Short mmCIF file of C-alpha atoms and ligand atoms in Angstrom, two decimals:
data_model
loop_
_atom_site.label_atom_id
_atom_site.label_comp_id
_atom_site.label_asym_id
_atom_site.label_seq_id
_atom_site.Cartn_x
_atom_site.Cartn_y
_atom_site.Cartn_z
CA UNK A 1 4.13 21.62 7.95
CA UNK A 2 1.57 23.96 7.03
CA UNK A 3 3.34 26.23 5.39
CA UNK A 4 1.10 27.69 2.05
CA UNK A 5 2.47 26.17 -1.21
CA UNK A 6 2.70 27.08 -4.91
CA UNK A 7 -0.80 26.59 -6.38
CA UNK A 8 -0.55 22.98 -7.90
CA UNK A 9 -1.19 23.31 -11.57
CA UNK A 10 -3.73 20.63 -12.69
CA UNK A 11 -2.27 19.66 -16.07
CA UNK A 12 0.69 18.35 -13.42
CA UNK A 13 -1.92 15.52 -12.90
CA UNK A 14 -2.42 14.58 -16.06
CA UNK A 15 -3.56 10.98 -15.74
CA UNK A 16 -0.63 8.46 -17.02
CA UNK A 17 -3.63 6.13 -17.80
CA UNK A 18 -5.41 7.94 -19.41
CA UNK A 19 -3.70 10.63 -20.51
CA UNK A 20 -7.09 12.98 -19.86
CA UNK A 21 -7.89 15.46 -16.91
CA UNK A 22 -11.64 14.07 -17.39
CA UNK A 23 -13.20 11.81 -14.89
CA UNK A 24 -16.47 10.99 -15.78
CA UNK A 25 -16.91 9.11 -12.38
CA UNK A 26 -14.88 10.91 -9.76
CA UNK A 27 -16.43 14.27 -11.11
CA UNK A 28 -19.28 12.81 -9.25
CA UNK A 29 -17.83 11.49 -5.97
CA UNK A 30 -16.84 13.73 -2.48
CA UNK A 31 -13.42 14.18 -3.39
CA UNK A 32 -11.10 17.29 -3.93
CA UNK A 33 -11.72 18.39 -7.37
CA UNK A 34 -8.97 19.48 -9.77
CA UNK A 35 -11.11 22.76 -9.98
CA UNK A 36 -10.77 23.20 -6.16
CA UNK A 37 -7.19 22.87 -6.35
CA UNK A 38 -5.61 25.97 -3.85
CA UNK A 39 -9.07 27.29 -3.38
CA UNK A 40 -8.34 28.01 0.19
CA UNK A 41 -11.90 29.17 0.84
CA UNK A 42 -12.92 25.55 1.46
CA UNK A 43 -13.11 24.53 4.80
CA UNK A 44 -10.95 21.27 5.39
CA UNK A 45 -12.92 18.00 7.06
CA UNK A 46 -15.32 16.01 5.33
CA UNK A 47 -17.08 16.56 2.21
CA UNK A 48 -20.57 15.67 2.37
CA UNK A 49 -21.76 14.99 5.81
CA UNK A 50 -23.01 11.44 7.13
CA UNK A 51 -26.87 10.71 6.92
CA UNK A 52 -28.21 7.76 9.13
CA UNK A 53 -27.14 4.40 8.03
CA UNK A 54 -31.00 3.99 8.02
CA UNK A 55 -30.49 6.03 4.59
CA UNK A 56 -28.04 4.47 3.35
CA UNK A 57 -28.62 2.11 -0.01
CA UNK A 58 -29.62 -1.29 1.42
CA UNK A 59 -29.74 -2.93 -1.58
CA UNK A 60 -26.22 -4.14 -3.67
CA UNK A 61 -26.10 -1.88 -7.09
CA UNK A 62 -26.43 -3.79 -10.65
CA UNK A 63 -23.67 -4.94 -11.69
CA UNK A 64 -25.06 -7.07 -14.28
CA UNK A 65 -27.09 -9.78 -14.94
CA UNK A 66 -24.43 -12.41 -15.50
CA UNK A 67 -22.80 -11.90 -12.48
CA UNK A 68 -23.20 -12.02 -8.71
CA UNK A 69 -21.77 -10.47 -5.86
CA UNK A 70 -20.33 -12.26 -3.44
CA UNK A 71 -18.81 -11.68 0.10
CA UNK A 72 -15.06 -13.27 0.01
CA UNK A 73 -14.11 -15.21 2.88
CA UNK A 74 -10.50 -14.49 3.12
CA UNK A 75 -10.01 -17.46 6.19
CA UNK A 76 -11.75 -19.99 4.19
CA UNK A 77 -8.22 -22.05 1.99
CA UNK A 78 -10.45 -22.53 -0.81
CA UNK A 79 -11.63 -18.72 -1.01
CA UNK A 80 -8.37 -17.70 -0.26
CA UNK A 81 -6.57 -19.39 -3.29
CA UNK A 82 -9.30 -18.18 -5.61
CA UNK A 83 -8.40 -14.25 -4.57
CA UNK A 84 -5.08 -15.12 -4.63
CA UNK A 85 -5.28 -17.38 -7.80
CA UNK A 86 -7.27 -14.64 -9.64
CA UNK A 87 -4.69 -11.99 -8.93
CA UNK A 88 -2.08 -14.24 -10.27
CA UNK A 89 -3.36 -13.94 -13.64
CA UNK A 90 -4.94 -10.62 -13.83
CA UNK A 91 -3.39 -8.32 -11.10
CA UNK A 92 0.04 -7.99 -13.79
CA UNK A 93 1.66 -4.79 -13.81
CA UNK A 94 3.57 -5.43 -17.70
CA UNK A 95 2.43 -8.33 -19.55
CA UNK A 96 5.79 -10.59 -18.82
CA UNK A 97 5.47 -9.20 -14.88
CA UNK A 98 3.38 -10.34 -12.21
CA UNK A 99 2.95 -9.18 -8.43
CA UNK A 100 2.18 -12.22 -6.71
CA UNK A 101 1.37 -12.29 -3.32
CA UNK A 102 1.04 -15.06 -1.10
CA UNK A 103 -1.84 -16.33 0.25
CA UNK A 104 -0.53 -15.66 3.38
CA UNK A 105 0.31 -11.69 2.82
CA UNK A 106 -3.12 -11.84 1.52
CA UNK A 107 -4.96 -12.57 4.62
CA UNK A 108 -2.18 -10.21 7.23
CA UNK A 109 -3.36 -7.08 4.93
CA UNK A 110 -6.90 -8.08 4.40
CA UNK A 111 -8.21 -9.39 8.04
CA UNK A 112 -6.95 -6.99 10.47
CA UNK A 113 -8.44 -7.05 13.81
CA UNK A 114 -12.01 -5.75 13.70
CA UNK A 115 -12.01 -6.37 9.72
CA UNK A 116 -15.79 -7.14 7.67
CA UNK A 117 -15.74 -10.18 5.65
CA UNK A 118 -18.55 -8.07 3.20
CA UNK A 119 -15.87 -5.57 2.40
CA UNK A 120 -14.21 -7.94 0.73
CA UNK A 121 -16.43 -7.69 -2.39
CA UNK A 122 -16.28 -10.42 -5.07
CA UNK A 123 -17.96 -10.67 -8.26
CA UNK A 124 -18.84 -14.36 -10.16
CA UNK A 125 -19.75 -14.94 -13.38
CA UNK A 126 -23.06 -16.78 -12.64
CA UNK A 127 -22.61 -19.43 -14.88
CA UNK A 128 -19.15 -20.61 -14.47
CA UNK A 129 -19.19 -19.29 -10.90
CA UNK A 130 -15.40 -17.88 -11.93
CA UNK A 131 -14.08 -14.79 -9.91
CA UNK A 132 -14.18 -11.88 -12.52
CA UNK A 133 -13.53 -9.00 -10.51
CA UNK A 134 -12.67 -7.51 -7.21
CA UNK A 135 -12.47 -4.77 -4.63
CA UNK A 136 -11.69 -4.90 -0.83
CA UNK A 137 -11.49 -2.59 1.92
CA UNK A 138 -9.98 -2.87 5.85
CA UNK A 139 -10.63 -0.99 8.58
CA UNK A 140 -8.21 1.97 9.82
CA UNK A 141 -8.11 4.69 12.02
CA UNK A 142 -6.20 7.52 10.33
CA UNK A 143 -5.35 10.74 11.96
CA UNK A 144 -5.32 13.76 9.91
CA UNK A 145 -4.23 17.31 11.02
CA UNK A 146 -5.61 16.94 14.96
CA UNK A 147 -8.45 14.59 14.31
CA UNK A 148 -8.52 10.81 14.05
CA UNK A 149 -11.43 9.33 12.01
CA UNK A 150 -12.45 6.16 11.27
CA UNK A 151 -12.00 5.67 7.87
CA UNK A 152 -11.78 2.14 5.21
CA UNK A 153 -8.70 1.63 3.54
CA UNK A 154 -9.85 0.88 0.24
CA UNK A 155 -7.48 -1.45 -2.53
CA UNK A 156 -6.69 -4.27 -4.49
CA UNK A 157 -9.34 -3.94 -7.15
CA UNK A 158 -8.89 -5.85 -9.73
CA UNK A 159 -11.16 -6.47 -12.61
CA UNK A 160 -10.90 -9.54 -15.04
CA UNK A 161 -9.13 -9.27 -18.19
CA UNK A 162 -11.36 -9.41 -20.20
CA UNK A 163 -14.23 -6.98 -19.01
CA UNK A 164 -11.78 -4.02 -18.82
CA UNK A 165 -12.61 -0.53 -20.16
CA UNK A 166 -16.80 -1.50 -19.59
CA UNK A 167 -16.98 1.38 -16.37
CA UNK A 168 -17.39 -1.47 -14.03
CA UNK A 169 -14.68 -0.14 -11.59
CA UNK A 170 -16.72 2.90 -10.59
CA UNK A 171 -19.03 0.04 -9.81
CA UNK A 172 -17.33 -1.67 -7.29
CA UNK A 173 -15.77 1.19 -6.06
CA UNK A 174 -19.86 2.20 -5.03
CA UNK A 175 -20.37 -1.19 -3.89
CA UNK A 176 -17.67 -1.03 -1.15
CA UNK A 177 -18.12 2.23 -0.28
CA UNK A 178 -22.06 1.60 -0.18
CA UNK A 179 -20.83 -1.30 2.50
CA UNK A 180 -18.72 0.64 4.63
CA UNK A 181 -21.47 3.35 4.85
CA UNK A 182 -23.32 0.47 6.40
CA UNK A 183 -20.94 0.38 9.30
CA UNK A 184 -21.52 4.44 9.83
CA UNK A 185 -18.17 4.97 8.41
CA UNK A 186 -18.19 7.96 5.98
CA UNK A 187 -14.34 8.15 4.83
CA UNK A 188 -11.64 6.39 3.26
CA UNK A 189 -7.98 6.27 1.86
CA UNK A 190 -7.11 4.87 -1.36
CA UNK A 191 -3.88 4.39 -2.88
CA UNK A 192 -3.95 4.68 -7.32
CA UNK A 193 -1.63 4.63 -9.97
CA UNK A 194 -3.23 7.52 -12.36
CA UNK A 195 -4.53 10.65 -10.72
CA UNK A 196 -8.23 10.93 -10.52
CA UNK A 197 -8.60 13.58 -8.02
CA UNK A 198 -6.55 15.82 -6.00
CA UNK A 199 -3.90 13.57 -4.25
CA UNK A 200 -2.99 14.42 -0.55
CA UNK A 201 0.28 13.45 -1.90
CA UNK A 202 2.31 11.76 -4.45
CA UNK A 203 4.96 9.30 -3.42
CA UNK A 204 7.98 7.87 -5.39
CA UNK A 205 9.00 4.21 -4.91
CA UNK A 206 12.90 4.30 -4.40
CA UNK A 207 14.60 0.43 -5.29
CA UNK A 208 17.46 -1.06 -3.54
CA UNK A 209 18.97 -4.29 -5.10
CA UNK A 210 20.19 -6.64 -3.03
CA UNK A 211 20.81 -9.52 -5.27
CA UNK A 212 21.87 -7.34 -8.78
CA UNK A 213 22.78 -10.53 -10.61
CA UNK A 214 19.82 -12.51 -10.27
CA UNK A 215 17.99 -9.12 -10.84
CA UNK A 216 19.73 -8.17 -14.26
CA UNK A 217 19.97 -11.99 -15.40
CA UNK A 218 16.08 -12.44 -15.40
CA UNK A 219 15.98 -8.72 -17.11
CA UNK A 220 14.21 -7.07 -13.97
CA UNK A 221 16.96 -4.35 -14.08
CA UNK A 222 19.74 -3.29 -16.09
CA UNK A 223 23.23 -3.39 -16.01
CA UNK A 224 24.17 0.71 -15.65
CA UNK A 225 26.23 2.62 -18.16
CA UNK A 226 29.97 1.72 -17.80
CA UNK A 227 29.49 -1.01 -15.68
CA UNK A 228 30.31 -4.49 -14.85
CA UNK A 229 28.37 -7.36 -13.57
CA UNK A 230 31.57 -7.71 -10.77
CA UNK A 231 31.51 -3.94 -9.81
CA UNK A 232 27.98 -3.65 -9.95
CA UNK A 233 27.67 -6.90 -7.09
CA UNK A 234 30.10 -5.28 -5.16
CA UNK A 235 28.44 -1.77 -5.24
CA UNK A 236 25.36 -3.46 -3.79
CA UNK A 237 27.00 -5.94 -1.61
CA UNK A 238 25.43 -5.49 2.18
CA UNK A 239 27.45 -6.47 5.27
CA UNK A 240 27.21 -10.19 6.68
CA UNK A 241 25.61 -9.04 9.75
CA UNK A 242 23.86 -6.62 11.66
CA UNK A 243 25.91 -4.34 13.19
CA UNK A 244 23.71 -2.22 15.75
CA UNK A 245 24.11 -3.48 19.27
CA UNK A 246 20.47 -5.22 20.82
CA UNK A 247 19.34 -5.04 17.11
CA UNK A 248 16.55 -8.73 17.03
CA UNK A 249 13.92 -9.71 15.94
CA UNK A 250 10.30 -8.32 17.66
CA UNK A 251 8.48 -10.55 20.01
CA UNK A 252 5.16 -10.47 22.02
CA UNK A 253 6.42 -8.92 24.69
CA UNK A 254 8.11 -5.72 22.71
CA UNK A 255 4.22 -4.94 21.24
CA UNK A 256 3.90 -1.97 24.08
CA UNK A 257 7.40 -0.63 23.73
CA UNK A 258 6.57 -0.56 19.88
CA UNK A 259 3.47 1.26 20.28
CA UNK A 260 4.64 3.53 22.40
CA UNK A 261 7.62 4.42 19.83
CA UNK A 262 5.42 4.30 17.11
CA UNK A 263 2.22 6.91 18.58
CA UNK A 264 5.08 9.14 19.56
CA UNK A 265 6.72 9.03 16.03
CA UNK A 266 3.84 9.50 13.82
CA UNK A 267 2.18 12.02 15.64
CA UNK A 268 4.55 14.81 13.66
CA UNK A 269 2.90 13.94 10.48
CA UNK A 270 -0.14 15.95 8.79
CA UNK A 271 -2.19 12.74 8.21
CA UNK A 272 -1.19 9.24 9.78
CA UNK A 273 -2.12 6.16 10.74
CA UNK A 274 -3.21 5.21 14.59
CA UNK A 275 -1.72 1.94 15.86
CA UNK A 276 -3.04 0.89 18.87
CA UNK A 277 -1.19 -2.38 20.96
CA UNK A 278 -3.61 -4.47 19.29
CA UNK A 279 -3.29 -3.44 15.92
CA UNK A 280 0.58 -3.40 16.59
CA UNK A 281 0.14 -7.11 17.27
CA UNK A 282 -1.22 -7.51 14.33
CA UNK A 283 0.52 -5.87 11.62
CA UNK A 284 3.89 -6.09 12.91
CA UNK A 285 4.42 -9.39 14.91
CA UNK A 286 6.91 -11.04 12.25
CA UNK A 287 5.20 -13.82 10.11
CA UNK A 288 7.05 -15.76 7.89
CA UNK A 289 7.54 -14.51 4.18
CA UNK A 290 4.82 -11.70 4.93
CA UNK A 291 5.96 -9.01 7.50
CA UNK A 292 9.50 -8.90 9.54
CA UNK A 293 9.62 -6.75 11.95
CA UNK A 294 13.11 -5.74 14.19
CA UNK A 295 14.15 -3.67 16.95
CA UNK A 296 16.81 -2.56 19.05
CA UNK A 297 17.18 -2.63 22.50
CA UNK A 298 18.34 -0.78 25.24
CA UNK A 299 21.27 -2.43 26.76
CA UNK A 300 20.92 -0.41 30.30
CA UNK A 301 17.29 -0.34 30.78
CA UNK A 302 15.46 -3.07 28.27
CA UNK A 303 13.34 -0.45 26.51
CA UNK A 304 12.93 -0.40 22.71
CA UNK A 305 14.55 2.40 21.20
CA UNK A 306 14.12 1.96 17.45
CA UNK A 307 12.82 -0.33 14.96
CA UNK A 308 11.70 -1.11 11.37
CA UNK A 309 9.69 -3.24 9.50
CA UNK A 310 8.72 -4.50 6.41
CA UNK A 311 6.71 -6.76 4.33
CA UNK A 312 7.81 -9.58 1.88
CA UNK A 313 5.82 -9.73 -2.00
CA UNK A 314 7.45 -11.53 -4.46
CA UNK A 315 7.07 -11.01 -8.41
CA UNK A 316 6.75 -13.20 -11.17
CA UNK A 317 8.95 -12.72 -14.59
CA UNK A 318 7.81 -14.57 -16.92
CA UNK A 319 10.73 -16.83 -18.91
CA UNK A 320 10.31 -15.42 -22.40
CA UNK A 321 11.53 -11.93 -20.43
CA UNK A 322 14.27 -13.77 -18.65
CA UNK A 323 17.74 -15.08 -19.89
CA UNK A 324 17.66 -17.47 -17.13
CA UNK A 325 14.77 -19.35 -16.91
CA UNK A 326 15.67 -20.49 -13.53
CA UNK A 327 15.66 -17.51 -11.65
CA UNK A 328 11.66 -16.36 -12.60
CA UNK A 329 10.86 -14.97 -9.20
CA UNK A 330 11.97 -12.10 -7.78
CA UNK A 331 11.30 -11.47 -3.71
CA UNK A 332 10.80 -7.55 -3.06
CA UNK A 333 10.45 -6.11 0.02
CA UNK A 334 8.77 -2.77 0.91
CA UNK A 335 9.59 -1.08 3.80
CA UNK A 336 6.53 -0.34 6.13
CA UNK A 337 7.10 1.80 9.59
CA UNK A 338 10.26 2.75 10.88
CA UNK A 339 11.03 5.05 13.92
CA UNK A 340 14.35 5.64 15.76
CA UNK A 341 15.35 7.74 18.64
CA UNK A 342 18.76 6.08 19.62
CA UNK A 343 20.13 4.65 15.88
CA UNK A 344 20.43 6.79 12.96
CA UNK A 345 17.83 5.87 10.47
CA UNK A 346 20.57 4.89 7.78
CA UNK A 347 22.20 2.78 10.11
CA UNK A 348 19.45 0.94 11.11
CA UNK A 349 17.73 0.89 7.60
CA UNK A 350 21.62 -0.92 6.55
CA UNK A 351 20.87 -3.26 8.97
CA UNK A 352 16.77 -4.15 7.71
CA UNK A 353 19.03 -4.48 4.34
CA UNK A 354 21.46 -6.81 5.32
CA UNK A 355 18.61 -8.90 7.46
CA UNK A 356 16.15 -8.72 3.93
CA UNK A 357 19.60 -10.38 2.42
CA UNK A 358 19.72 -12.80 4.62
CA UNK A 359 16.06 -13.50 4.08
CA UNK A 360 16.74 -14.20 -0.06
CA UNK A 361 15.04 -10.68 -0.60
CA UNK A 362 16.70 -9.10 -4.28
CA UNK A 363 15.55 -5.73 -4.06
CA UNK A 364 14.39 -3.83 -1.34
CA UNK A 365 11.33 -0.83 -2.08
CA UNK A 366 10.71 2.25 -0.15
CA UNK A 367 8.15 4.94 -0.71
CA UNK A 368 9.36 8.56 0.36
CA UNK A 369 7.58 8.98 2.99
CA UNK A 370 8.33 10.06 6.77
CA UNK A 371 11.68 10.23 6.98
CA UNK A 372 12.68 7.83 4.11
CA UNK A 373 14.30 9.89 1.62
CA UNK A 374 17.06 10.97 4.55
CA UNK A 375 18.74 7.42 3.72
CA UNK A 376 18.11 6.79 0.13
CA UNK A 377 21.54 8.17 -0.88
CA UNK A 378 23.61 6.92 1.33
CA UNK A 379 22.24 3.58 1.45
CA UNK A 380 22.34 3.46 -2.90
CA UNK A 381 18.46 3.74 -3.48
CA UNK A 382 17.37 4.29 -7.00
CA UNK A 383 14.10 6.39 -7.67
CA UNK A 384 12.13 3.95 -9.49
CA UNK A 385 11.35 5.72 -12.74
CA UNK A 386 7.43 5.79 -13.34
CA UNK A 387 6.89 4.12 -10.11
CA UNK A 388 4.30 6.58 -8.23
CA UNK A 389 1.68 5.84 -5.87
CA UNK A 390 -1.12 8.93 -5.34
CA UNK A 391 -2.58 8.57 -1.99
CA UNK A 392 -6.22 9.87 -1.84
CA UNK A 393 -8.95 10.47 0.85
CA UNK A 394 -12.80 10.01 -0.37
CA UNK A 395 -15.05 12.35 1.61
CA UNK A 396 -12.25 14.53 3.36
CA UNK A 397 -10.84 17.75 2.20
CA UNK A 398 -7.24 18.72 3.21
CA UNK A 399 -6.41 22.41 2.48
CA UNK A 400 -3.68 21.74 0.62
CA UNK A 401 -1.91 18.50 -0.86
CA UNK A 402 1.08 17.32 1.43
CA UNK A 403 4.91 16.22 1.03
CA UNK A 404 4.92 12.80 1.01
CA UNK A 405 7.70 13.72 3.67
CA UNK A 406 5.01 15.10 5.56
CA UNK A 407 2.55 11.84 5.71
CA UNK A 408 3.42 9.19 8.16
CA UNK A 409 1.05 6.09 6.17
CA UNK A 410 1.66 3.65 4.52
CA UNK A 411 -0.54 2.59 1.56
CA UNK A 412 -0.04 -0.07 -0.97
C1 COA B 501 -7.55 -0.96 -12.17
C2 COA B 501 -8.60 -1.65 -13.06
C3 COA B 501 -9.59 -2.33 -12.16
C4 COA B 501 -9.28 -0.59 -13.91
O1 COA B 501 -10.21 -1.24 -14.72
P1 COA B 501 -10.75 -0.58 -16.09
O2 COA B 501 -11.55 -1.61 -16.76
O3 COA B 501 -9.60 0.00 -16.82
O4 COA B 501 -11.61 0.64 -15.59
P2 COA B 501 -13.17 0.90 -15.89
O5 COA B 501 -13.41 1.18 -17.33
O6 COA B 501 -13.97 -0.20 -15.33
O7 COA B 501 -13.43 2.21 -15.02
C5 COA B 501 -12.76 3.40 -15.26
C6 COA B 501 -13.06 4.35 -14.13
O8 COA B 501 -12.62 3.77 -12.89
C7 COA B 501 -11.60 4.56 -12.31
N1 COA B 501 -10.55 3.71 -11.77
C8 COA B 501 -9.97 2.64 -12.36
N2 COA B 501 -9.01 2.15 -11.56
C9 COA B 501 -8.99 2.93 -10.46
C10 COA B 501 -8.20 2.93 -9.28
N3 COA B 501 -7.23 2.01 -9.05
N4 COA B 501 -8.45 3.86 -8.35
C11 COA B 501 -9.41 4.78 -8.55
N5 COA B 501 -10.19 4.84 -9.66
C12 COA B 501 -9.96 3.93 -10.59
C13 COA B 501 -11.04 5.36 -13.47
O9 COA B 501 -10.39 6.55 -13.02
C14 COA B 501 -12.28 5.64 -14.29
O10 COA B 501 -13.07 6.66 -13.72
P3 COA B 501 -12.97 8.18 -14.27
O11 COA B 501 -13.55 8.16 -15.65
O12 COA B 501 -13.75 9.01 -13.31
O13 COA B 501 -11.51 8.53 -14.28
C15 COA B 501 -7.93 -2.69 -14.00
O14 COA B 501 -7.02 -2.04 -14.84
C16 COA B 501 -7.19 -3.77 -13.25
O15 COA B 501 -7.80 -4.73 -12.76
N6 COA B 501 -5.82 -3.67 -13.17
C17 COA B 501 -5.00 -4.62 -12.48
C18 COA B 501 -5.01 -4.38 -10.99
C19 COA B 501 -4.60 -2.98 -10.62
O16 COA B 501 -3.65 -2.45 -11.16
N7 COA B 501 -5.31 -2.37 -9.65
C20 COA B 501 -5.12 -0.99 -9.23
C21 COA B 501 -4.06 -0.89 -8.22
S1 COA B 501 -3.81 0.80 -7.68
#
């Protein structure tokens, strides 16, 4: 896994935002510079050292005068339906398409155990006390090379609209990380879009459909060259059951065997995330319509010898885009952590299709990472063209960027 690589070439991360290698804000920040790029002189670890939280800025930067900052609480309904009410409108990835998730999804990936309501930074227009912008961050305990560290995972900013392009992101972005300097935590991951500093790796979002009708009739994908509606539904038709023996649904009681499968499994991987039982609890114990989580069971002596999960987001297409105004939500899934010892991971990845089927899911998302790309193929993933997700790490310098094959986290 740590095998030297080619010198990455920087124009490679050309910014598909922007379209520019400058950065007028993450020049500034503890991060790997494009400059640094296979300079292997620099010591890996973090960046700038921690001063005493004593030090750190007390006060919230200016944002500016119209607007406040405010500390969402993601428990209160009301709060809740604003976040989730705000993304609605302005978290859109096209104009005519809009990830939408639930209220409940919202609150699994934003109050883990051990999570600070203040990191989940809002900003209101004073006047009309309307959200305009946003920024969160969770904490996580991510191991890379040999050492764990405490680290924030930072996401879901989101800015209004309307104040776009003003340099208020690199605002918020201070704000949180001001705020989790304030618990003595000094590092974070971050998942973008557009490259704006050295990734630790690039993933690719592969797309299964599971219901290519509905999909191609509300113009969320295309019918391919030289096919049919008829042979494309039967290309992607997915068996009417599971078909691996003891494969059910997790419970309470399987939390240790999971951990225990899951520490083992990641542990191979150049950075990854730590799950201890009660994080395990917590991120994987199936909720309805936000994470599903199944395993399979040993037959002879009860232990858990595999299992996969993942999490439900739907999207919105809006009906001028669609043919067929009925169908204007689309349910994806993503796949989150999977680990087998007994199944092969196609097999059991067929079955977490079939059971996403069953569950009204119409396409089904994986990022190539871990193992993932070993069952793309065979299970009739498509690379999702465009759809790339850089992972980055503020305040920690790895060596050299990784294979996404070679990162056992998953960031979204
Ligand atoms: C992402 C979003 C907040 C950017 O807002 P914006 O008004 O275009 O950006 P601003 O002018 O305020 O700030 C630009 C700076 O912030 C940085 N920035 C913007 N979005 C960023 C992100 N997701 N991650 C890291 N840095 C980001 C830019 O790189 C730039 O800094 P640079 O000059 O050093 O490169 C806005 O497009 C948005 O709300 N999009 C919808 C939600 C979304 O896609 N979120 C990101 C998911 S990964």
């Amino acid at each position: 896994m740590s095998d030297p690589k080619p010198k990455p070439n920087p124009k490679e991360y050309t910014s598909g935002g922007s379209g520019t290698m400058t950065h007028e804000f993450w020049e500034t920040q503890p991060v790997v510079q494009f400059e640094d790029m296979g300079d292997t002189t620099l010591p890996e670890g973090p960046i700038e050292p921690p001063t005493l939280v004593s030090e750190v800025k007390q006060e919230p930067y200016n944002f500016h005068e119209d607007y406040e900052w405010i500390a969402c609480d993601m428990k209160s309904d009301d709060m809740c339906s604003e976040v989730y009410n705000f993304f609605k409108v302005h978290y859109a990835d096209k104009p005519n398409l809009k990830v939408h998730p639930s209220k409940e999804w919202l609150m699994w990936a934003l109050c883990p155990p051990g999570y600070y309501q203040n990191w989940h930074v809002g900003v209101r227009a004073k006047a009309t006390k309307k959200l305009v912008a946003f920024i969160s961050g969770v904490p996580a305990r991510i191991r890379v090379r040999d050492e764990v560290v405490r680290m924030a995972n930072i996401n879901f900013l989101c800015i209004d609209k309307s104040l776009r392009s003003r340099r208020l992101a690199p605002i918020l972005i201070m704000e949180v990380t001001r705020r989790v300097r304030l618990k003595n935590i000094w590092q974070a991951a971050y998942p973008s879009r557009d490259v704006v500093s050295r990734p630790v790796t690039t993933c690719q979002y592969w797309g299964r459909m599971l219901n290519p009708k509905k999909l191609i009739d509300v113009g969320y994908a295309a019918l391919g060259e030289r096919m049919t509606m008829s042979r494309t539904v039967k290309l992607y038709k997915v068996p009417d059951a599971p078909s691996t023996p003891g494969f059910r649904e997790m419970e309470l009681s399987d939390c240790f065997g999971v951990t225990e499968l899951l520490r083992n499994y990641l542990r191979q991987f150049g950075v990854a995330a730590c799950f201890d039982s009660e994080d395990v609890m917590r991120w994987f114990l199936p909720r309805k319509d936000v994470i599903h989580t199944y395993l399979v069971v040993s037959p002879e002596t009860y232990d858990v010898t595999d299992f996969c999960s993942f999490y439900t987001v739907p999207f919105t297409i809006s009906n001028s885009a669609s043919r067929n105004p009925e169908n204007t939500t689309v349910q994806c899934a993503y796949s989150y952590y999977n680990v087998v010892t007994q199944t092969s991971l196609p097999k059991l990845m067929n079955d977490v299709l079939t059971v996403s089927k069953q569950k009204g899911v119409d396409i089904f998302y994986a990022l190539d990472v871990m193992q993932n790309a070993s069952f793309f193929t065979e299970l009739k993933f498509c690379r999702s063209e465009g759809a790339l997700l850089h992972y980055h790490l503020y305040n920690y310098r790895l060596g050299s960027s990784l294979t996404p094959s070679e990162v056992g986290l998953v960031l979204w």
